Coordinates of C-alpha atoms in Angstrom, one line a residue:
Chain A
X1 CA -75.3 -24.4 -44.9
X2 CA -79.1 -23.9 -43.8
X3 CA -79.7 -22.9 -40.3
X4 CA -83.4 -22.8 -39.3
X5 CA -84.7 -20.3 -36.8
X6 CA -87.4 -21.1 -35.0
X7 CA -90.0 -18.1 -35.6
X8 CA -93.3 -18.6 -33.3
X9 CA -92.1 -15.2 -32.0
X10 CA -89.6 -12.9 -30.4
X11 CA -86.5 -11.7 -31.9
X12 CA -86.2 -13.4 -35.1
X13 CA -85.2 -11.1 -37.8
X14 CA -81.4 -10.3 -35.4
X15 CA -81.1 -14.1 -35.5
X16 CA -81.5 -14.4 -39.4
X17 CA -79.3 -10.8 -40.3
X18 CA -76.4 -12.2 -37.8
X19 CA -76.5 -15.7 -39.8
X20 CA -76.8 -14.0 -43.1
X21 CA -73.7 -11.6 -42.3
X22 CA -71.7 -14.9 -41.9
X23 CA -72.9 -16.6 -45.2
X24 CA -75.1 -18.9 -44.3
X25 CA -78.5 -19.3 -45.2
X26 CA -81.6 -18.5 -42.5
X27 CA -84.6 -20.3 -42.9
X28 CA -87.7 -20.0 -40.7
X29 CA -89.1 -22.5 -39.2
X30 CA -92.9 -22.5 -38.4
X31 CA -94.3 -25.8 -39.0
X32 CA -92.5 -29.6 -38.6
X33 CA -91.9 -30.0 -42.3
X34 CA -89.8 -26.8 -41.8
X35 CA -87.1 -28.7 -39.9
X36 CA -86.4 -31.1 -42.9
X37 CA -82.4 -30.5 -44.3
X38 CA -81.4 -28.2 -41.6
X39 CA -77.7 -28.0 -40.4
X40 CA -78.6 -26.5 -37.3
X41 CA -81.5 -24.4 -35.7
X42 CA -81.5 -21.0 -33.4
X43 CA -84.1 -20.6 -30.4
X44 CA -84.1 -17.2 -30.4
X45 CA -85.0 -15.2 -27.5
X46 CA -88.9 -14.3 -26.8
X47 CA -91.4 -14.9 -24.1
X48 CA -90.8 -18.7 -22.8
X49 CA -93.8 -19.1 -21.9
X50 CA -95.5 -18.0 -25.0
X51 CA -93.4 -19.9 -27.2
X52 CA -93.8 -23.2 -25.3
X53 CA -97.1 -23.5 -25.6
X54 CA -96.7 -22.7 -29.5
X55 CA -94.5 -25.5 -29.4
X56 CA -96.9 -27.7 -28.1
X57 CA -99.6 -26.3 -30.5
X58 CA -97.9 -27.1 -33.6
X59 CA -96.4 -29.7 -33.0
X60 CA -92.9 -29.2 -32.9
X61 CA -92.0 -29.8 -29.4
X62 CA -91.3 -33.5 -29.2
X63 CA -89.5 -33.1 -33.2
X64 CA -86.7 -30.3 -32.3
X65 CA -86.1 -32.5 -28.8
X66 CA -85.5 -35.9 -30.8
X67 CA -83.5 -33.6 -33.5
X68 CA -81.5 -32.5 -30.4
X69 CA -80.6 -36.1 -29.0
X70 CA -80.0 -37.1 -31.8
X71 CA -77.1 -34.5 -32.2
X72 CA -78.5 -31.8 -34.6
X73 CA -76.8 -28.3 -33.6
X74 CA -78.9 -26.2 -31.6
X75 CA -78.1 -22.9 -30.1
X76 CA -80.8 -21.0 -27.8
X77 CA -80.8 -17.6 -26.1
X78 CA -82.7 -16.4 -23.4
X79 CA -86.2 -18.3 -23.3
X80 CA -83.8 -20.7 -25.6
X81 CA -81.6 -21.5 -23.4
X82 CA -84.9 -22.1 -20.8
X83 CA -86.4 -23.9 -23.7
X84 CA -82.7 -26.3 -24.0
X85 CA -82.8 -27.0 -20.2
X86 CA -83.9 -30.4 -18.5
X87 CA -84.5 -28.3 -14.8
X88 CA -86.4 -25.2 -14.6
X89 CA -86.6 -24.0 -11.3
X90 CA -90.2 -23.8 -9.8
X91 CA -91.7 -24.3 -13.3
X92 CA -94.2 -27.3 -15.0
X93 CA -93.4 -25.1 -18.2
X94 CA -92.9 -26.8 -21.4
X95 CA -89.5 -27.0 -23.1
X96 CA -86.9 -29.9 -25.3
X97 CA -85.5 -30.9 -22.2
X98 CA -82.2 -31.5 -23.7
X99 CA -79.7 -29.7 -21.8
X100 CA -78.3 -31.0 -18.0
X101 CA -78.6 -27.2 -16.9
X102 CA -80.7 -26.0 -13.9
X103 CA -82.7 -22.4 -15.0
X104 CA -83.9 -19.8 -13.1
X105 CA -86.6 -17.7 -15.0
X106 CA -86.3 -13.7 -15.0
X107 CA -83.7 -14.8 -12.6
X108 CA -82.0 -10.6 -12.7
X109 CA -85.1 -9.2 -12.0
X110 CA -88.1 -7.2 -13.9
X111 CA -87.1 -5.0 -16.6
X112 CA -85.3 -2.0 -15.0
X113 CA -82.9 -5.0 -14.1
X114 CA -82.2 -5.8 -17.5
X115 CA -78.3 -4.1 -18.4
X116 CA -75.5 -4.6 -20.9
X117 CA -72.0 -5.0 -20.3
X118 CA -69.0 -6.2 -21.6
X119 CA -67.4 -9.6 -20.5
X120 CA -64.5 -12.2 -21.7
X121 CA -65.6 -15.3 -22.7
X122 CA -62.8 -17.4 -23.3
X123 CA -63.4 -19.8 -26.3
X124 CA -64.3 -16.0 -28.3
X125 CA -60.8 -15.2 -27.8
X126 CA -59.4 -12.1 -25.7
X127 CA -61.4 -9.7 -27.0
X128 CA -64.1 -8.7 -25.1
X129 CA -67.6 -9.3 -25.9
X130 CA -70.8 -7.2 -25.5
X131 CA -73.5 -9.1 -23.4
X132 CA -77.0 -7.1 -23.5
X133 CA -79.0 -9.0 -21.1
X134 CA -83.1 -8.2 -21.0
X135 CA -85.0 -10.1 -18.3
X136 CA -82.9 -12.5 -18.5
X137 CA -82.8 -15.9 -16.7
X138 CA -79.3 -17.5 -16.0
X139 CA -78.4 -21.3 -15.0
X140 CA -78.0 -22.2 -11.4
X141 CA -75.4 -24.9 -12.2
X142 CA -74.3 -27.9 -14.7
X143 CA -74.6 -31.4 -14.5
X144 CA -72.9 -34.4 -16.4
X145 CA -71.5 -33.1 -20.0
X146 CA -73.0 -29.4 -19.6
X147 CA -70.1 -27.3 -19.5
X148 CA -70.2 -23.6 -18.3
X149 CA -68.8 -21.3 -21.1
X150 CA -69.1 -17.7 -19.0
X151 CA -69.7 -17.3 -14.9
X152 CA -70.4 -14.1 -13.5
X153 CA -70.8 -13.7 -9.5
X154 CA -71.4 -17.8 -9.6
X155 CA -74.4 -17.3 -12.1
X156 CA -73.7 -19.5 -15.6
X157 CA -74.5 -17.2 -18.4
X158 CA -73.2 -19.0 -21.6
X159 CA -72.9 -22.9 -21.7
X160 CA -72.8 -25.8 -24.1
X161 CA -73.0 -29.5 -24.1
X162 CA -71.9 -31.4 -27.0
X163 CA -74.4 -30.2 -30.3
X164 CA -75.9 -27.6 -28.1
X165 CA -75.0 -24.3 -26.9
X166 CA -77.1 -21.6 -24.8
X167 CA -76.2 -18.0 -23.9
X168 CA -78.8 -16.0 -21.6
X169 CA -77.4 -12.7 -23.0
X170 CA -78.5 -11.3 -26.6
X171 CA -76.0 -11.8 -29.0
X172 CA -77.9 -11.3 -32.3
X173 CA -78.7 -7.0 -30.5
X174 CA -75.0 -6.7 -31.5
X175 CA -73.3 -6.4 -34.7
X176 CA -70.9 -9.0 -33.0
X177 CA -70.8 -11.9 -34.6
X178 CA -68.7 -14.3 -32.5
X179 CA -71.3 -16.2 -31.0
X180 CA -72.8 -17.4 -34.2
X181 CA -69.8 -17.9 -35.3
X182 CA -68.6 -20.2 -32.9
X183 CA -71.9 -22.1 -33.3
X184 CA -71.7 -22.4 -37.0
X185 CA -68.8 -24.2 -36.1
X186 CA -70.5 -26.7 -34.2
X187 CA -73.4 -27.2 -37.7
X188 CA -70.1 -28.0 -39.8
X189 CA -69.2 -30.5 -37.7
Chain B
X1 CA -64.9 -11.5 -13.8
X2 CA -64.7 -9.0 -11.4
X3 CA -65.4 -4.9 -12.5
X4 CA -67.7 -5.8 -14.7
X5 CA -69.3 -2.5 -15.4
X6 CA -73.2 -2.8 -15.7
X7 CA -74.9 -0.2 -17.6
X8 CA -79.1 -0.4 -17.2
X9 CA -81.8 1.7 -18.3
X10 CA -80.3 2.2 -21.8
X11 CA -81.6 2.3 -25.3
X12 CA -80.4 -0.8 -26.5
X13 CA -82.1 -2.5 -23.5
X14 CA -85.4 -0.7 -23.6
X15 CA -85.6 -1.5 -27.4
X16 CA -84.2 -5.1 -26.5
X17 CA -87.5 -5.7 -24.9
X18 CA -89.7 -4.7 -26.9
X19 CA -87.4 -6.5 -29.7
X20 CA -88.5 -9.6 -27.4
X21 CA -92.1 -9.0 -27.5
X22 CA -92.2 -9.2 -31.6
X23 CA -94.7 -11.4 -33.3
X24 CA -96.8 -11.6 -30.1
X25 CA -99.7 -10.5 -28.7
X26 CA -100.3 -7.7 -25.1
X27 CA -103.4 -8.2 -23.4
X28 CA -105.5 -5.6 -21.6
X29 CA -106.4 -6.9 -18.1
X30 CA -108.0 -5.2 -15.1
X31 CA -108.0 -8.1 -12.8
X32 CA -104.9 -11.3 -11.4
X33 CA -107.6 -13.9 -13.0
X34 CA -107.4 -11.8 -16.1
X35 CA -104.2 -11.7 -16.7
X36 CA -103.5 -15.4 -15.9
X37 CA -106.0 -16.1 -18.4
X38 CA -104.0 -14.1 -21.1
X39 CA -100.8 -15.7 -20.3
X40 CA -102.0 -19.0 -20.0
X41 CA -103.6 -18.2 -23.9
X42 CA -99.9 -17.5 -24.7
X43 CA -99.5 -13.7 -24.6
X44 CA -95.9 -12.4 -24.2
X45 CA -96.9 -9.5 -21.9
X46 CA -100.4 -8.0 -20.4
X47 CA -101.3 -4.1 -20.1
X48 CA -102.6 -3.3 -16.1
X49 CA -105.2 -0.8 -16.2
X50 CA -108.4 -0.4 -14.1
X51 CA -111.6 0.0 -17.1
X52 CA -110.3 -1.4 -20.4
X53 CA -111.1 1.4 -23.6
X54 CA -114.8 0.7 -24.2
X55 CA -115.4 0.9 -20.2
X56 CA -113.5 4.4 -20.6
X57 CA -115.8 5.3 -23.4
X58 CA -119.3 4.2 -21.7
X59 CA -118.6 5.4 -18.0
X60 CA -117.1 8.8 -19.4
X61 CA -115.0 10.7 -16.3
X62 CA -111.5 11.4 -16.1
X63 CA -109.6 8.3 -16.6
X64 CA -106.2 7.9 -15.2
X65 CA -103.2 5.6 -14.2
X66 CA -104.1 2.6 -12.0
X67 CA -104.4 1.7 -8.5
X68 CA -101.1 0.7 -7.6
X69 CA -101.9 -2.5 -5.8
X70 CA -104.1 -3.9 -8.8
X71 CA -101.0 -3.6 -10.7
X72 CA -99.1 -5.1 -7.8
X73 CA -101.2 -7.7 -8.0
X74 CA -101.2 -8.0 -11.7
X75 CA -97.1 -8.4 -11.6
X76 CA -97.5 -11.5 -8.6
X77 CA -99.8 -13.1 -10.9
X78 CA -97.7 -13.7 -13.9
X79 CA -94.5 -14.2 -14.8
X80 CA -94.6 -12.1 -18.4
X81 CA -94.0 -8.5 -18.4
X82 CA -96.8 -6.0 -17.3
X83 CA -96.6 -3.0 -18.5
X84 CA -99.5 -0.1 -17.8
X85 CA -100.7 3.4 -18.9
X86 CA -99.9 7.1 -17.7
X87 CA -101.5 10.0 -19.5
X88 CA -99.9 12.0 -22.1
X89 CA -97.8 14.2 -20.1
X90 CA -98.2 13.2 -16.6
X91 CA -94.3 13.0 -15.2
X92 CA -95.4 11.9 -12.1
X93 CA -97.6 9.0 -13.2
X94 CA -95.0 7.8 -14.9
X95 CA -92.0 7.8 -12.0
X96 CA -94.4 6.2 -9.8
X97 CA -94.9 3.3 -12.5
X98 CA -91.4 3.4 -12.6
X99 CA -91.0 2.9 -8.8
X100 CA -93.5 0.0 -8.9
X101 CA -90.7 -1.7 -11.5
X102 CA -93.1 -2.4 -14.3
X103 CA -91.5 -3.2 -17.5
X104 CA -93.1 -1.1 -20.2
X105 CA -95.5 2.2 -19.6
X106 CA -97.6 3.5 -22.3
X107 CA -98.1 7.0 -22.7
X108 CA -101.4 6.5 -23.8
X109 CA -104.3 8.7 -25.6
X110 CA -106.2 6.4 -23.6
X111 CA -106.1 7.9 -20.8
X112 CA -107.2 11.8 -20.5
X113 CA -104.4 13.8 -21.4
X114 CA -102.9 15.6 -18.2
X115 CA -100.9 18.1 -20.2
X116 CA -102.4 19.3 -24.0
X117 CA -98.5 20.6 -25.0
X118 CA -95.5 18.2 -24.0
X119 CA -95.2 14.8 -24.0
X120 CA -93.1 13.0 -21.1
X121 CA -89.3 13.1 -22.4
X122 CA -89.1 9.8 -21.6
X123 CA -85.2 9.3 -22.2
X124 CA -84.9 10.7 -19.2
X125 CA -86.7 7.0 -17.7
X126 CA -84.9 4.0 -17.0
X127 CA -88.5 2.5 -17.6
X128 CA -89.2 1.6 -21.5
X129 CA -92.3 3.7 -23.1
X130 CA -94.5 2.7 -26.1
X131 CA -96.7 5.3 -27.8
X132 CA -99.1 5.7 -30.3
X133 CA -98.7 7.1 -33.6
X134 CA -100.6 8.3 -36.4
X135 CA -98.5 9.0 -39.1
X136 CA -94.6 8.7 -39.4
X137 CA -94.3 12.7 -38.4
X138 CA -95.5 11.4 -35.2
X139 CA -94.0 7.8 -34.5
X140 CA -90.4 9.9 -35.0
X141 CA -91.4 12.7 -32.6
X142 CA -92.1 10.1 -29.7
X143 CA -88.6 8.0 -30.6
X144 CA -87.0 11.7 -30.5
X145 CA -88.5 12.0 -27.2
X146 CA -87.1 8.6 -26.1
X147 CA -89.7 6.0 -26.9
X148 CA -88.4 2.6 -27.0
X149 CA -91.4 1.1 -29.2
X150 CA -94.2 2.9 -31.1
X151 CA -97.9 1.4 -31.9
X152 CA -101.0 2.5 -33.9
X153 CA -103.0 5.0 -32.1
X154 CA -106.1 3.2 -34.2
X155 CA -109.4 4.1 -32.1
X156 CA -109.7 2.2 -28.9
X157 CA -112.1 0.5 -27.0
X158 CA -114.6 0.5 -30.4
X159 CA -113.6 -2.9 -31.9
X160 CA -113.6 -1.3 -35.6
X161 CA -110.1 -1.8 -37.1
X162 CA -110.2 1.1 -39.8
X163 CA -108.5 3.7 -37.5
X164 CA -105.4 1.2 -37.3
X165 CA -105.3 0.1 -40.7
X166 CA -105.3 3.9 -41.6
X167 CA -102.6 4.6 -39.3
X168 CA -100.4 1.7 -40.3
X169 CA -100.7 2.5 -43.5
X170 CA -99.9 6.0 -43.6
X171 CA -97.0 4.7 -41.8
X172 CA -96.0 2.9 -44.9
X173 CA -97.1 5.3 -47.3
X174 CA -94.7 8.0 -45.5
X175 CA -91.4 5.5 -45.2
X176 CA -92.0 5.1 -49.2
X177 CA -91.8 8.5 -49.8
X178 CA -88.5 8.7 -47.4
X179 CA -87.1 6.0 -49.7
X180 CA -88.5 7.4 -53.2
X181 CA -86.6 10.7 -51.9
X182 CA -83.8 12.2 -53.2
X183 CA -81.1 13.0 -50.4
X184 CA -82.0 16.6 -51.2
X185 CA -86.0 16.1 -50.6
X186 CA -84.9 14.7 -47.0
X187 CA -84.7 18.0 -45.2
X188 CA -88.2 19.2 -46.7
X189 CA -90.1 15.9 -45.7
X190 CA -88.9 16.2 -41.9
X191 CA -90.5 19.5 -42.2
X192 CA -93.6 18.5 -44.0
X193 CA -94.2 15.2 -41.4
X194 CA -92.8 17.2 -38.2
X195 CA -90.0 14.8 -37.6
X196 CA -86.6 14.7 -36.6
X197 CA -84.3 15.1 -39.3
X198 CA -81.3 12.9 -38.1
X199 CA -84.2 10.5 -37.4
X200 CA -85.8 10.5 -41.1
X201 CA -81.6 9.5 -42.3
X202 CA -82.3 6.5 -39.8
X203 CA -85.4 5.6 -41.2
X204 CA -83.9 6.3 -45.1
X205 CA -81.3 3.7 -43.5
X206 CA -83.1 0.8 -42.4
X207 CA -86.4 1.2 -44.6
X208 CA -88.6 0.5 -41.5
X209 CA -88.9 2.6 -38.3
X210 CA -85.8 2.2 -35.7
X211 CA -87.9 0.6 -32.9
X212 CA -90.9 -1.8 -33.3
X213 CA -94.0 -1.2 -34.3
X214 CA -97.3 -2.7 -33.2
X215 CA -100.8 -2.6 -33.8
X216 CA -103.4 -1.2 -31.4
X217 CA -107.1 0.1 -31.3
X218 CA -109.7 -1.7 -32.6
X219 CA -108.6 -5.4 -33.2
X220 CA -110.9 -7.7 -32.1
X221 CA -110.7 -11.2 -34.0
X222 CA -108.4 -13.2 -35.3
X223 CA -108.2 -12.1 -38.7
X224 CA -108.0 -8.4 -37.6
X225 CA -104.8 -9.2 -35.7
X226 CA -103.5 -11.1 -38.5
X227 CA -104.6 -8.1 -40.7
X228 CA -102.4 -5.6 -39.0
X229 CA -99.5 -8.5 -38.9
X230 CA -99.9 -8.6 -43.2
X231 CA -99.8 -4.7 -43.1
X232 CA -96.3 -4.9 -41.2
X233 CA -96.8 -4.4 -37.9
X234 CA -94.5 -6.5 -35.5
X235 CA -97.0 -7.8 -33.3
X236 CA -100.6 -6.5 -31.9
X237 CA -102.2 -5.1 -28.7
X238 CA -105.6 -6.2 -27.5
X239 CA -107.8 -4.2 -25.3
X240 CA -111.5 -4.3 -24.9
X241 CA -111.3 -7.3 -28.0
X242 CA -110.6 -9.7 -25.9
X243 CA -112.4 -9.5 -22.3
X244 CA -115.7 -7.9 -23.9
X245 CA -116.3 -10.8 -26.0
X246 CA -118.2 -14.2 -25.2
X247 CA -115.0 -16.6 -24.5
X248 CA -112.1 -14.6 -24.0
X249 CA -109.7 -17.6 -23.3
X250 CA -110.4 -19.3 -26.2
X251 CA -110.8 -16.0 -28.0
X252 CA -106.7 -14.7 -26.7
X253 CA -105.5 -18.3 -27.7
X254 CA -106.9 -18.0 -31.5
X255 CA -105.6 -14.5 -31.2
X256 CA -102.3 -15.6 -30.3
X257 CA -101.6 -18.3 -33.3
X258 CA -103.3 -15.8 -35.7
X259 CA -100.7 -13.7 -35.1
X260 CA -97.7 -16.0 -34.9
X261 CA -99.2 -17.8 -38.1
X262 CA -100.7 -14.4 -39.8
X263 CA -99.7 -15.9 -43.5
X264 CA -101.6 -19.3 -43.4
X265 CA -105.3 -18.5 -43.8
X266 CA -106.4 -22.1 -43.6
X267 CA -105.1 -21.8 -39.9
X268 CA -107.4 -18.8 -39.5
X269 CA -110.0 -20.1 -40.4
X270 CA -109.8 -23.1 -38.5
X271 CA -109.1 -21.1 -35.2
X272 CA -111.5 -18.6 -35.6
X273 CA -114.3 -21.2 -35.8
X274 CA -116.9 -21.3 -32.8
X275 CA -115.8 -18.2 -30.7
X276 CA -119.0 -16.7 -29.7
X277 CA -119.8 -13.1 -30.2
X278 CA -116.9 -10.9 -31.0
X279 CA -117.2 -7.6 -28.7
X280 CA -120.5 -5.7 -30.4
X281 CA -118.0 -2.4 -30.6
X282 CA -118.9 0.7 -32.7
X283 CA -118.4 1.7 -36.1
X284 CA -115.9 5.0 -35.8
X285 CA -117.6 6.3 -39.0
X286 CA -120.7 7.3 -37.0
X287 CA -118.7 8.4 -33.9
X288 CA -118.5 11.9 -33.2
X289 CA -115.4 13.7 -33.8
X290 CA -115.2 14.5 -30.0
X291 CA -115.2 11.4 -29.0
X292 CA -112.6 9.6 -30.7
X293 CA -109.3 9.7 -28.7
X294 CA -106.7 9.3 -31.3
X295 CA -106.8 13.2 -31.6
X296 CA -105.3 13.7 -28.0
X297 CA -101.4 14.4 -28.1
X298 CA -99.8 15.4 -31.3

């Protein structure tokens, strides 16, 4: 199984080392010829704002949003999940506009905000899991097939909608590998 | 979901940042317009300070941390991080940075060093630090000290990259020779570089230094940042490159996808085309010895 991860910047090398633990193969993915024979592609986290307009630059905006619709397995975190939604609050920014999710941006706070903790998130099992969270956003609330994975205080931290699956946390700064996990299972669908 | 215990200000968070920041490019600004510029060119965060290096360098004086409300007005402007400088030593500086929530505060040679000795322990911050290093010896002492991200010290404000290349490179050179090592050596190279031991077993660990690294001092094109980037930093700061040149919007935005594309010289090329004057800058092999800055802390 190939899963690309997009590389225009931010944390890319957790994304590949996580993948790689679980025997899969990590491919970067710079250019739109990059995204040919994928299984399934990782947003990883970054600057949003940054990345979007990379997006644009080269290209591969409007190709990862049709790979998304048309079902490929795609898992963002932090500006991934911004870059997944369809809504993001007070923002013309660009992004795949895949997900039915509402974002708010740096939605904690600035940087002495950012905090770890750990939390239960049911479909990982009982076993709690170690959420490090670094100016993050979070989603508002879910529409249509967007379903809420993990809810804290009424703020939607982890969600998924069919192919597509998008935590606000960092799971790839852990050596837990549940996360990818579960959305490996989603590329061998 | 209730008792969730929050823990903030830690390690993992303040290195989760700068983890974030990787393969982009921080841009000096002294102004709101400044900084919009940089993040509408695509940089992940922007540096607040009041006179960018090659100011510091012309106008001479004592330079210090900046006017609060510029940096106020720095952090309503965007929506990236903004981090911003104290001097080497200056506690207070750096709490009051703290209290005006920036994200990232460099203890900074820049700046004129307000104590010659110590360096801010800076584990003792909620705020993440970055600062500059020469030589492995030094990147370690800063981590041991808390720092959440280390960068060249290069030689600011002159445009000339040599003084970063040198320093990334000695980087290198000094990580090979923790690798080469026997387990034996290990003790007598923290003594030779000055470093913490338990920290040279992390760097024998990991092969790479345990936070990120950037490139600062001196990069002023395209190919420079992309330079550093091929050298193995994770990402590069821009000072004076960048708002003492002709066109610094278009100059940032080749800046930026020079360094997210470092590899594909074609790209380069095709970016770097019809800039305008680079920032004239001065070669550091006719500078005086007094006047270069990478010499202030230790």
């Amino acid at each position: 199984m190939k899963i690309g991860i997009l590389a225009l910047q931010g944390a890319i090398r957790e994304h590949r080392w996580a993948i790689e633990r679980l025997g899969a193969e990590a491919t970067n993915i710079l250019d739109p010829e990059d995204l040919n024979g994928i299984d399934g592609l990782i947003l990883p986290g970054g600057e949003s704002t940054a990345i979007g307009k990379l997006l644009i630059r080269y290209n591969l905006l409007n190709p990862i949003s049709e790979l998304g619709k048309k079902g490929l397995p795609i898992f963002g975190t932090c500006t991934g999940l911004i870059l997944l939604s369809k809504n993001i609050n007070g923002s013309d920014q660009p992004r795949l506009n895949l997900m039915d999710t509402y974002v708010e941006r740096n939605a904690f706070g600035r940087q002495l905000a950012s905090f770890e903790a750990d939390m239960n998130i049911p479909v990982l099992g009982n076993e709690p899991f170690h959420t490090v969270f670094i100016r993050a956003p979070y989603i508002d609330r879910v529409e249509n097939e967007a379903k809420s994975l993990l809810e804290l205080d009424g703020k939607i931290l982890m969600a998924e909608q069919n192919n597509l699956l998008a935590a606000a946390f960092h799971p790839e700064l852990t050596r837990d590998d549940r996360v990818h996990e579960y959305f490996l299972k989603k590329c061998k669908l | 979901m209730t008792d969730i215990k929050k823990e903030t200000g830690t390690f993992t968070v303040k290195t989760g940042l700068a983890e974030m920041l990787k393969g982009g490019v921080i841009m000096d600004v002294v102004n709101p317009e400044q900084a919009k510029i940089a993040e509408e060119a695509g940089a992940v965060a922007v540096m607040a300070l009041e006179r960018v290096p090659s100011d510091i360098r012309a106008q001479g004086g004592v330079a210090r941390m900046s006017d609060p409300e510029m940096i106020k007005g720095i952090q309503d402007a965007v929506s990236i991080p903004v981090m911003a400088k104290a001097r080497i030593g200056h506690i207070v500086e750096a709490r009051v940075l703290e209290a005006l929530d920036i994200d990232f505060i460099d203890e900074s040679e820049v700046l004129t060093p307000a104590d010659d000795k110590y360096h801010i322990l800076k584990d003792q911050f909620k705020v993440p630090f970055v600062c500059g290093a020469r030589n492995l010896g030094e990147a370690l002492r800063r981590i041991g000290e808390g720092a959440a991200m280390i960068r060249t010290k290069g030689e600011a404000g002159t445009g000339d990259v040599v003084e970063a290349v040198r320093h990334i490179r000695q980087v290198n050179e000094d990580i090979q020779r923790v690798m080469s090592a026997t387990e034996m050596e290990l003790m007598t190279i923290a003594k030779d570089l000055g470093a913490p031991y338990e920290l040279i077993l992390q760097v024998r660990k990991l092969g790479r230094l345990p936070v990120v690294n950037f490139a600062a001092g001196g990069i002023a094109t395209p190919a420079d940042a992309a330079l550093m980037m091929q050298l193995g930093c994770d990402g590069v700061f821009v000072g004076s490159g960048i708002f003492k040149s002709d066109n610094p919007a278009k100059r940032a935005k080749a800046i930026v996808e020079a360094t997210a594309h470092y590899n594909d010289a074609a790209l380069i090329a095709e970016v770097s085309k019809g800039l305008g004057d680079a920032m004239r800058g001065q070669s550091v092999a006719q500078m005086d010895d007094r006047d270069k800055l990478a010499g202030r802390g230790w």
